[in-house]
Coordinates of C-alpha atoms in Angstrom, one line a residue:
Chain A
M102 CA -0.4 -0.2 0.1
T103 CA 1.7 3.5 -0.8
R104 CA 1.4 5.4 1.9
I105 CA 0.0 9.2 1.9
Y106 CA 1.2 11.8 4.1
L107 CA -1.2 14.9 4.9
D108 CA 0.5 16.1 8.1
H109 CA 2.5 18.8 6.8
A110 CA 1.9 21.3 9.9
A111 CA 3.7 19.0 12.2
A112 CA 6.5 17.7 9.9
V113 CA 7.8 18.3 6.7
P114 CA 11.1 16.1 5.5
V115 CA 13.9 18.1 4.8
D116 CA 14.4 19.2 1.0
P117 CA 17.0 16.7 -0.3
R118 CA 18.9 20.3 -1.8
V119 CA 19.0 21.9 2.0
I120 CA 20.2 18.5 3.1
E121 CA 23.2 18.6 0.3
F122 CA 24.0 22.1 1.1
A123 CA 24.4 21.6 4.6
Q124 CA 25.6 18.2 5.0
P125 CA 29.4 19.8 5.4
F126 CA 28.8 21.3 8.4
L127 CA 28.5 18.0 9.7
S128 CA 32.0 16.8 9.5
Q129 CA 34.0 18.7 7.1
I130 CA 33.8 22.6 8.4
I131 CA 34.2 21.5 12.2
G132 CA 34.8 25.0 13.4
N133 CA 32.8 26.8 15.8
P134 CA 31.7 30.3 15.1
S135 CA 33.3 32.1 18.1
S136 CA 37.3 30.9 17.2
L137 CA 39.0 33.3 15.4
H138 CA 41.8 30.2 13.6
S139 CA 40.3 29.5 9.9
A140 CA 37.8 26.9 10.7
G141 CA 35.9 29.3 13.2
L142 CA 36.1 31.7 10.4
A143 CA 34.6 29.1 7.7
A144 CA 32.0 28.3 10.4
R145 CA 31.7 32.1 11.2
Q146 CA 31.1 32.9 6.9
A147 CA 28.5 29.7 6.8
L148 CA 26.7 31.6 10.3
E149 CA 26.4 35.1 8.5
E150 CA 25.0 34.3 4.8
A151 CA 22.5 31.8 6.7
R152 CA 21.8 35.2 8.4
Q153 CA 21.6 37.0 5.2
K154 CA 19.3 35.3 3.7
I155 CA 16.7 34.6 6.1
A156 CA 16.7 38.3 6.4
R157 CA 16.6 38.8 2.6
F158 CA 13.5 36.2 3.4
I159 CA 11.6 38.5 5.5
N160 CA 12.4 41.9 3.9
A161 CA 14.5 42.6 7.3
E162 CA 16.5 45.9 7.3
D163 CA 19.4 43.9 7.7
E164 CA 21.0 40.7 8.2
H165 CA 21.2 42.3 12.3
T166 CA 18.3 41.5 13.3
I167 CA 18.1 38.2 12.9
L168 CA 18.9 36.2 15.8
F169 CA 18.9 31.8 15.5
T170 CA 17.9 29.7 18.2
S171 CA 17.1 26.5 18.8
G172 CA 13.1 26.4 17.3
A173 CA 10.2 28.7 16.7
T174 CA 9.3 27.6 20.4
E175 CA 11.9 28.6 21.5
A176 CA 12.2 31.8 19.1
N177 CA 7.9 32.6 21.0
N178 CA 10.0 32.0 24.5
L179 CA 12.7 34.6 24.0
G180 CA 10.4 37.1 22.1
I181 CA 7.9 37.6 24.9
R182 CA 9.7 37.0 27.4
G183 CA 12.5 38.8 26.6
T184 CA 10.4 41.5 25.5
A185 CA 8.0 42.1 28.5
L186 CA 10.6 42.1 31.1
R187 CA 13.1 44.2 29.5
N188 CA 10.4 47.0 28.5
K189 CA 8.5 46.1 32.0
T190 CA 8.8 49.4 33.1
K191 CA 6.5 50.8 29.8
G192 CA 3.5 48.3 31.0
T193 CA 2.9 44.9 32.1
A194 CA 0.2 43.6 30.4
V195 CA 0.4 41.3 27.0
A196 CA -2.0 40.5 24.7
V197 CA -2.3 37.3 22.7
S198 CA -4.7 35.6 20.2
A199 CA -7.2 33.1 22.0
I200 CA -5.7 30.6 19.3
E201 CA -2.3 31.0 19.4
H202 CA 0.4 28.3 19.4
I203 CA 0.8 26.8 23.0
S204 CA 4.2 28.0 23.3
V205 CA 3.0 31.4 23.0
L206 CA -0.2 31.0 25.1
N207 CA 2.4 28.8 28.1
P208 CA 5.1 32.1 28.3
V209 CA 2.6 34.8 28.4
K210 CA 0.7 32.5 31.0
D211 CA 4.2 32.4 33.5
L212 CA 4.2 35.7 32.9
T213 CA 1.4 36.2 35.0
K214 CA 3.5 35.1 37.8
Q215 CA 5.6 37.8 37.7
G216 CA 3.1 40.9 37.8
F217 CA 2.1 40.6 34.2
T218 CA -1.4 40.3 33.2
M219 CA -2.6 38.5 30.3
V220 CA -5.3 39.6 27.6
S221 CA -6.2 37.3 25.6
L222 CA -8.0 38.3 22.3
P223 CA -10.9 36.9 21.0
V224 CA -12.3 35.1 17.2
D225 CA -15.2 34.8 15.8
S226 CA -16.6 31.6 14.6
T227 CA -13.6 31.9 11.2
G228 CA -11.2 32.0 13.8
C229 CA -10.1 35.9 12.6
V230 CA -9.6 38.0 15.9
K231 CA -12.0 40.6 16.0
Q232 CA -11.0 43.8 15.2
E233 CA -13.2 45.8 16.6
D234 CA -12.1 43.9 20.3
L235 CA -8.9 44.7 19.6
S236 CA -8.9 48.5 20.3
N237 CA -10.5 48.2 24.1
L238 CA -8.2 44.8 25.1
V239 CA -4.9 46.6 24.0
T240 CA -4.6 49.7 25.8
K241 CA -1.4 51.9 26.7
D242 CA -0.2 49.4 29.8
T243 CA 0.4 46.6 26.4
I244 CA 3.4 45.7 26.1
L245 CA 3.1 43.7 23.6
T246 CA 0.5 42.3 21.3
S247 CA 1.6 38.8 20.2
I248 CA -0.8 37.3 16.6
Q249 CA 0.1 34.7 15.1
Y250 CA 0.6 35.1 10.2
A251 CA -1.5 32.2 10.3
N252 CA -3.3 29.2 12.3
N253 CA -1.5 25.5 12.0
E254 CA -5.0 24.4 13.3
I255 CA -7.6 26.0 11.5
G256 CA -5.4 27.7 8.6
T257 CA -6.8 30.8 9.0
I258 CA -4.1 33.4 8.4
Q259 CA -4.9 37.1 10.0
P260 CA -4.9 40.0 8.6
I261 CA -1.7 41.0 10.5
R262 CA -0.7 44.1 8.2
E263 CA -4.5 45.5 9.3
L264 CA -4.1 44.6 12.9
S265 CA -0.6 46.5 13.1
K266 CA -2.4 49.8 12.6
I267 CA -4.0 49.2 15.1
I268 CA -1.9 47.9 18.4
H269 CA 0.7 50.3 17.0
D270 CA -1.6 53.5 17.8
H271 CA -1.7 51.6 21.0
G272 CA 2.0 51.7 21.8
S273 CA 2.1 47.8 21.9
Y274 CA 4.6 46.0 20.4
L275 CA 3.7 42.8 17.9
H276 CA 5.2 40.2 18.0
V277 CA 3.7 37.8 15.3
D278 CA 4.3 33.8 14.9
A279 CA 5.1 32.9 11.6
T280 CA 5.9 29.1 11.8
A281 CA 2.9 27.7 10.4
A282 CA 2.4 30.8 7.5
A283 CA 6.3 31.5 6.1
A284 CA 6.3 28.4 3.8
W285 CA 3.3 30.0 1.8
I286 CA 3.1 33.7 2.0
P287 CA 5.6 36.7 1.4
I288 CA 6.4 37.7 4.7
D289 CA 7.6 41.1 4.8
V290 CA 8.5 42.6 8.7
R291 CA 8.4 45.9 7.1
R292 CA 4.9 46.0 4.6
D293 CA 3.5 44.1 7.7
G294 CA 4.7 46.7 10.8
I295 CA 5.9 43.9 12.5
D296 CA 8.5 44.2 15.9
L297 CA 9.5 40.7 16.6
L298 CA 9.0 37.5 14.1
T299 CA 8.7 33.9 14.8
L300 CA 10.5 31.3 12.2
S301 CA 11.2 27.6 12.6
S302 CA 13.1 26.1 10.2
N303 CA 11.4 22.2 9.6
D304 CA 8.6 24.4 8.7
L305 CA 10.5 25.6 5.6
A306 CA 11.9 22.4 4.5
G307 CA 15.1 22.8 6.9
P308 CA 16.6 20.2 9.7
Q309 CA 14.7 20.2 12.8
G310 CA 16.4 22.2 15.3
A311 CA 16.5 25.9 14.3
G312 CA 14.4 28.6 14.3
V313 CA 14.6 32.5 14.3
L314 CA 13.2 35.2 16.2
Y315 CA 13.7 38.6 14.0
V316 CA 13.7 41.8 16.5
K317 CA 13.2 45.5 14.9
P318 CA 15.6 47.7 15.3
G319 CA 15.5 49.8 18.4
I320 CA 13.9 47.3 20.5
K321 CA 15.8 45.9 23.4
L322 CA 15.3 42.4 24.6
Q323 CA 16.6 40.5 27.8
P324 CA 17.8 37.2 27.0
I325 CA 16.6 33.7 28.3
I326 CA 19.4 31.3 28.1
L327 CA 22.1 32.8 29.6
G328 CA 25.9 31.8 28.3
G329 CA 29.2 32.7 26.4
G330 CA 26.7 35.6 24.8
Q331 CA 26.6 34.1 21.3
E332 CA 23.9 35.7 18.8
K333 CA 24.6 39.4 20.5
G334 CA 24.4 38.0 24.2
L335 CA 20.8 37.2 23.6
R336 CA 20.9 33.2 22.7
S337 CA 23.9 31.9 24.5
G338 CA 25.1 28.4 23.7
T339 CA 27.3 26.8 20.5
E340 CA 25.7 27.5 17.0
N341 CA 23.8 25.0 15.0
L342 CA 25.4 25.7 12.6
F343 CA 24.2 22.4 10.3
A344 CA 21.1 23.3 11.0
I345 CA 21.0 27.3 10.6
V346 CA 22.9 26.7 7.1
G347 CA 20.1 24.5 6.3
M348 CA 17.8 26.9 8.0
G349 CA 19.0 29.7 6.0
E350 CA 18.8 27.5 2.2
A351 CA 15.5 26.6 3.4
A352 CA 14.4 29.6 2.8
R353 CA 16.0 30.4 0.0
L354 CA 14.7 27.5 -2.0
I355 CA 11.1 28.8 -0.4
Q356 CA 11.4 32.4 -1.5
Q357 CA 12.3 31.2 -4.7
E358 CA 9.0 28.2 -5.4
Q359 CA 6.6 29.0 -2.6
H360 CA 4.5 31.0 -5.5
Q361 CA 4.9 28.1 -8.3
E362 CA 3.8 25.4 -5.4
R363 CA 1.2 27.2 -3.8
H364 CA -0.6 27.8 -7.8
R365 CA 0.1 23.8 -7.6
L366 CA -1.0 22.3 -4.1
Q367 CA -4.2 24.7 -4.2
P368 CA -6.2 23.3 -6.2
M369 CA -5.1 20.0 -5.0
R370 CA -6.2 21.3 -1.5
D371 CA -9.8 22.5 -2.7
T372 CA -10.9 20.0 -4.4
L373 CA -9.8 17.9 -1.0
I374 CA -12.3 20.2 0.8
K375 CA -15.7 20.6 -2.1
E376 CA -15.6 16.5 -1.2
I377 CA -15.1 16.3 2.0
L378 CA -18.1 18.2 2.9
T379 CA -20.7 16.1 0.3
I380 CA -19.6 14.1 3.6
D381 CA -23.1 13.9 5.8
R382 CA -22.7 16.8 9.0
S383 CA -19.1 17.1 7.9
F384 CA -18.1 20.7 8.3
L385 CA -14.7 23.1 7.3
T386 CA -13.4 24.8 10.7
G387 CA -11.5 27.9 9.9
H388 CA -11.9 30.5 6.9
P389 CA -13.3 29.4 3.9
Q390 CA -11.1 31.8 1.5
H391 CA -8.8 33.2 4.2
R392 CA -6.3 30.2 4.5
L393 CA -3.2 28.9 3.8
P394 CA -3.1 26.6 0.1
H395 CA -1.6 23.7 1.7
H396 CA -4.8 23.4 4.2
A397 CA -8.0 21.3 4.5
S398 CA -9.4 20.8 8.3
F399 CA -12.5 19.5 9.4
R400 CA -14.6 18.4 11.5
F401 CA -17.1 15.8 11.6
S402 CA -20.4 14.8 13.9
G403 CA -21.4 12.0 16.3
I404 CA -17.2 10.5 16.1
E405 CA -14.2 11.7 18.4
G406 CA -10.5 12.8 16.1
E407 CA -8.2 9.9 17.3
S408 CA -10.2 7.4 16.3
I409 CA -10.9 8.8 12.7
L410 CA -6.4 9.0 13.4
L411 CA -5.9 5.6 13.6
N412 CA -8.3 4.6 10.4
M413 CA -7.6 7.1 7.9
D414 CA -3.3 5.5 9.3
I415 CA -5.0 2.3 8.5
E416 CA -5.8 3.4 4.7
G417 CA -2.6 4.5 4.7
I418 CA -3.7 8.5 5.0
Q419 CA -1.6 9.9 7.6
I420 CA -3.5 13.5 8.8
S421 CA -3.8 15.2 12.6
T422 CA -6.7 16.0 14.8
G423 CA -7.0 18.5 17.6
S424 CA -9.0 15.7 19.1
A425 CA -8.4 15.4 22.7
C426 CA -7.8 12.3 23.4
S427 CA -4.8 12.5 20.8
S428 CA -3.2 15.0 23.3
K429 CA -1.0 15.1 26.0
T430 CA -3.3 16.7 28.2
L431 CA -7.0 15.0 27.2
E432 CA -8.0 18.6 26.4
P433 CA -9.5 19.5 23.2
S434 CA -7.3 21.3 21.0
H435 CA -8.2 25.5 22.7
V436 CA -8.5 26.9 18.9
L437 CA -11.3 24.9 18.4
L438 CA -13.0 26.2 21.7
A439 CA -11.9 29.7 20.8
I440 CA -14.1 29.8 18.1
G441 CA -17.4 28.7 19.2
L442 CA -17.0 25.1 18.5
K443 CA -18.8 22.8 21.7
H444 CA -17.0 20.5 23.7
E445 CA -18.7 17.2 21.5
E446 CA -17.8 18.9 18.2
A447 CA -14.7 20.0 18.8
H448 CA -13.7 16.2 19.4
G449 CA -14.0 15.2 15.9
S450 CA -11.6 17.2 14.3
M451 CA -9.6 16.2 10.9
V452 CA -6.6 17.9 9.9
L453 CA -4.9 17.8 6.3
T454 CA -1.7 19.3 5.6
L455 CA -0.4 18.8 1.5
G456 CA 3.4 19.6 0.9
R457 CA 5.8 18.9 -2.0
S458 CA 5.0 15.2 -1.5
T459 CA 1.8 15.7 -2.7
T460 CA 0.7 14.9 -6.1
P461 CA -2.8 14.7 -7.9
D462 CA -3.2 11.2 -7.9
Q463 CA -3.3 10.7 -4.2
I464 CA -6.4 13.4 -3.4
P465 CA -9.2 10.5 -4.9
Q466 CA -8.1 8.1 -2.5
V467 CA -7.3 10.4 0.6
I468 CA -11.5 11.8 -0.4
Q469 CA -12.5 8.3 -0.5
A470 CA -10.3 6.9 2.3
T471 CA -12.4 9.6 4.2
K472 CA -15.8 9.0 3.6
K473 CA -15.1 4.9 4.0
T474 CA -13.6 5.9 7.9
V475 CA -16.4 8.4 8.9
D476 CA -19.1 5.9 7.9
R477 CA -17.2 3.2 9.6
L478 CA -16.4 4.9 12.7
R479 CA -20.6 6.6 12.6
A480 CA -21.6 2.8 12.1
L481 CA -19.8 2.1 15.6
S482 CA -21.0 5.4 17.3
P483 CA -24.8 5.9 19.1
L484 CA -24.5 9.1 18.1
T485 CA -26.9 10.7 16.3
M486 CA -25.9 14.4 17.0
Chain B
M105 CA 12.3 -2.5 23.4
T106 CA 9.5 0.3 25.0
Q107 CA 5.7 0.1 23.6
V108 CA 5.0 3.0 21.8
G109 CA 0.7 3.4 20.5
Y110 CA -1.7 1.2 20.8
S111 CA -0.9 -3.0 21.1
K112 CA -1.6 -5.2 17.8
K113 CA -4.6 -6.0 19.7
V114 CA -5.9 -3.3 20.3
M115 CA -5.7 -2.4 16.6
D116 CA -7.6 -6.0 15.9
H117 CA -9.8 -4.6 18.6
F118 CA -10.3 -1.1 17.7
M119 CA -10.0 -2.4 13.5
N120 CA -12.4 -5.3 13.7
P121 CA -14.5 -4.9 16.8
R122 CA -16.9 -8.1 18.0
N123 CA -21.0 -7.7 18.7
V124 CA -21.2 -4.2 17.2
G125 CA -24.7 -3.7 17.4
V126 CA -27.7 -2.6 18.6
I127 CA -30.0 -5.7 20.7
E128 CA -34.2 -4.7 21.0
N129 CA -35.7 -5.3 23.1
P130 CA -32.5 -6.4 25.6
D131 CA -32.9 -8.2 29.1
G132 CA -30.3 -5.3 30.2
Y133 CA -28.7 -1.6 29.0
G134 CA -25.8 -0.2 30.1
K135 CA -24.9 3.4 29.2
V136 CA -21.9 5.2 30.2
G137 CA -19.3 8.6 29.3
N138 CA -19.7 11.4 28.0
P139 CA -20.4 13.2 24.8
V140 CA -18.3 16.4 26.2
C141 CA -15.5 14.4 27.4
G142 CA -15.9 12.5 24.4
D143 CA -16.4 9.1 25.7
V144 CA -20.3 7.2 25.5
M145 CA -20.6 3.7 25.3
E146 CA -23.9 1.2 25.5
I147 CA -23.8 -2.4 26.3
F148 CA -26.9 -4.3 25.4
I149 CA -27.6 -7.9 27.3
K150 CA -30.1 -10.5 26.5
V151 CA -29.8 -13.2 29.8
H152 CA -31.0 -16.6 29.9
N153 CA -30.7 -18.6 33.4
N154 CA -28.0 -16.3 34.5
I155 CA -25.7 -16.9 31.8
I156 CA -25.1 -13.3 29.2
T157 CA -26.5 -15.4 26.5
D158 CA -26.1 -12.4 23.7
I159 CA -24.5 -8.6 24.1
K160 CA -23.6 -6.1 21.8
F161 CA -22.2 -2.2 22.3
R162 CA -21.9 0.6 20.1
T163 CA -19.6 3.6 21.1
F164 CA -18.4 7.3 20.6
G165 CA -14.5 7.7 21.3
C166 CA -10.9 7.1 20.7
G167 CA -9.0 3.5 19.5
S168 CA -9.0 2.4 23.3
A169 CA -12.8 3.2 23.8
I170 CA -13.3 0.9 20.7
A171 CA -11.0 -1.4 21.6
T172 CA -11.8 -2.4 25.1
S173 CA -15.5 -2.3 24.6
S174 CA -14.7 -4.9 22.1
M175 CA -13.1 -7.1 24.6
V176 CA -15.4 -6.8 27.2
T177 CA -18.2 -7.8 24.9
E178 CA -16.3 -11.0 24.4
L179 CA -14.5 -11.5 27.6
A180 CA -19.0 -11.4 29.4
K181 CA -20.2 -13.5 26.8
G182 CA -21.0 -17.1 27.9
K183 CA -20.6 -15.9 31.7
T184 CA -23.0 -16.0 34.6
L185 CA -23.7 -12.4 35.7
D186 CA -22.1 -13.2 38.9
E187 CA -18.3 -13.7 36.9
A188 CA -18.8 -11.1 34.2
L189 CA -19.7 -8.4 37.8
R190 CA -16.3 -9.3 38.6
L191 CA -14.3 -8.3 35.4
T192 CA -12.9 -4.8 35.9
R193 CA -11.1 -2.9 34.0
K194 CA -7.9 -3.7 34.8
D195 CA -8.9 -6.9 33.0
V196 CA -10.2 -5.4 30.5
A197 CA -6.9 -3.6 29.7
D198 CA -4.6 -6.7 30.5
E199 CA -6.5 -8.6 27.9
L200 CA -5.7 -5.9 25.5
D201 CA -2.2 -6.4 26.7
G202 CA -2.3 -3.4 28.3
L203 CA -3.3 0.3 27.0
P204 CA -1.2 3.5 26.9
P205 CA -0.9 5.2 30.8
Q206 CA -3.2 8.1 30.1
K207 CA -5.7 6.1 28.6
M208 CA -6.2 3.6 31.5
H209 CA -9.7 6.0 32.7
C210 CA -10.6 7.9 30.7
S211 CA -11.3 5.3 27.7
N212 CA -11.5 2.6 29.7
L213 CA -15.3 3.0 31.2
A214 CA -16.0 -0.2 29.0
A215 CA -16.7 -2.7 32.5
D216 CA -18.4 0.2 33.5
A217 CA -21.1 0.0 31.2
L218 CA -21.0 -3.7 31.3
H219 CA -21.8 -3.6 35.1
A220 CA -24.6 -1.1 34.6
A221 CA -26.2 -3.3 32.2
I222 CA -26.2 -6.2 34.5
K223 CA -26.9 -4.0 36.8
N224 CA -30.5 -2.5 34.5
Y225 CA -31.3 -6.7 34.4
Q226 CA -31.8 -7.2 37.7
Q227 CA -33.4 -4.1 38.5
K228 CA -35.2 -5.3 36.4
Q229 CA -35.5 -8.5 37.6
K230 CA -36.5 -7.5 41.5
L231 CA -39.5 -5.4 39.3
K232 CA -40.9 -8.6 37.9

């Protein structure tokens, strides 16, 4: 049986061209970028070239705005904790959309132990931040507002440029987690009015273990990892050169190929949505238009998401779910609850994310397997709602 | 090697559940769980001479919820009511070669559903 991988929001296969490009940094170029000898300088050179590629990728002012971290979770932690703690004399409220990634929500929750207030920004039923509420909830005491570019569970894209204007009118910094969006939407931190931005290497088809925090010139942060003073003292620790060099190259390739890949995948995604919604009592989650081009997400009444995942896996198709049973906390997805779903509705979700390996001939198989799975599980279920 | 995920037996009962369905006019009926929590199980039994002669279930829930329901019906069929009442959640999990730790509580309600069906039967007998 051929296996079809539709969980690119969770992990992306590393681009073979990236592996080839970065491979010398595992064993041939062995210097530490902090060493002054020629091996160290070669490593330093590669590190700085990766930094320039990332700066170009997001149209940053210059490469000095780019800090490398171990991944998006660390970049979110540094962006949020670092900014809030360093600037707390200017304000002690931190505003976040209700559907942020857990690596944004948890650092903000933790800041409340140190005297900060957490303000949750509601979203509508499609997952868009409610602009009319933003003006009241972001105040002059709000030091930082964090809103993701797009959501990994429901695919909704936020109108960041418009939100940025409102947030800046109140004097707050804007942090944007672009982890889910960066491979699909051209990001321009200057056009979009972004002060801090998070990127993940693997979401760009780069190696796991690297991420980026962009910090607009002039914004001061406090480090959260202390040590030898790498990355301008804001992220100590010897750089993961293989992953960082790979991330830079991955970003360069995405920048060249994004438009084409988007137009290749979107029609396949549209067919998936159209056909899967012909299933009785099936619903799209997230925004019908303003959504990531590779992203299709649904919920089905009367059945449970982990069962959907297991059944689809047996059919050869790897998908994701926001079901409570598939999570470590056994809580249903906070994203699905925030868009107004009841607990019993949030249990039956399925998320499909397409990627480079996706081909048109896979789409009918996925539709067929989904119909079979829903029919089978509904035949076992006592629920008729 | 540490086993991750579900055992082969759990997956077998998930994909090929035994005794699925509804018994019209059952002698006993039990329903446990709640759609809000993500698990609902119902069990129907037929009893003859104090022995469970037929049993069916329907379950809304995750893989282990479906597998434990299937397993408990298999274990209970042909047993006396007293024997069936002695079946525990642990017996069900053990017969499935174990469940992941976080699944032991919430998705392992099948023995409770069986006991509820037996008690429902006993209640009805008293009223006769």
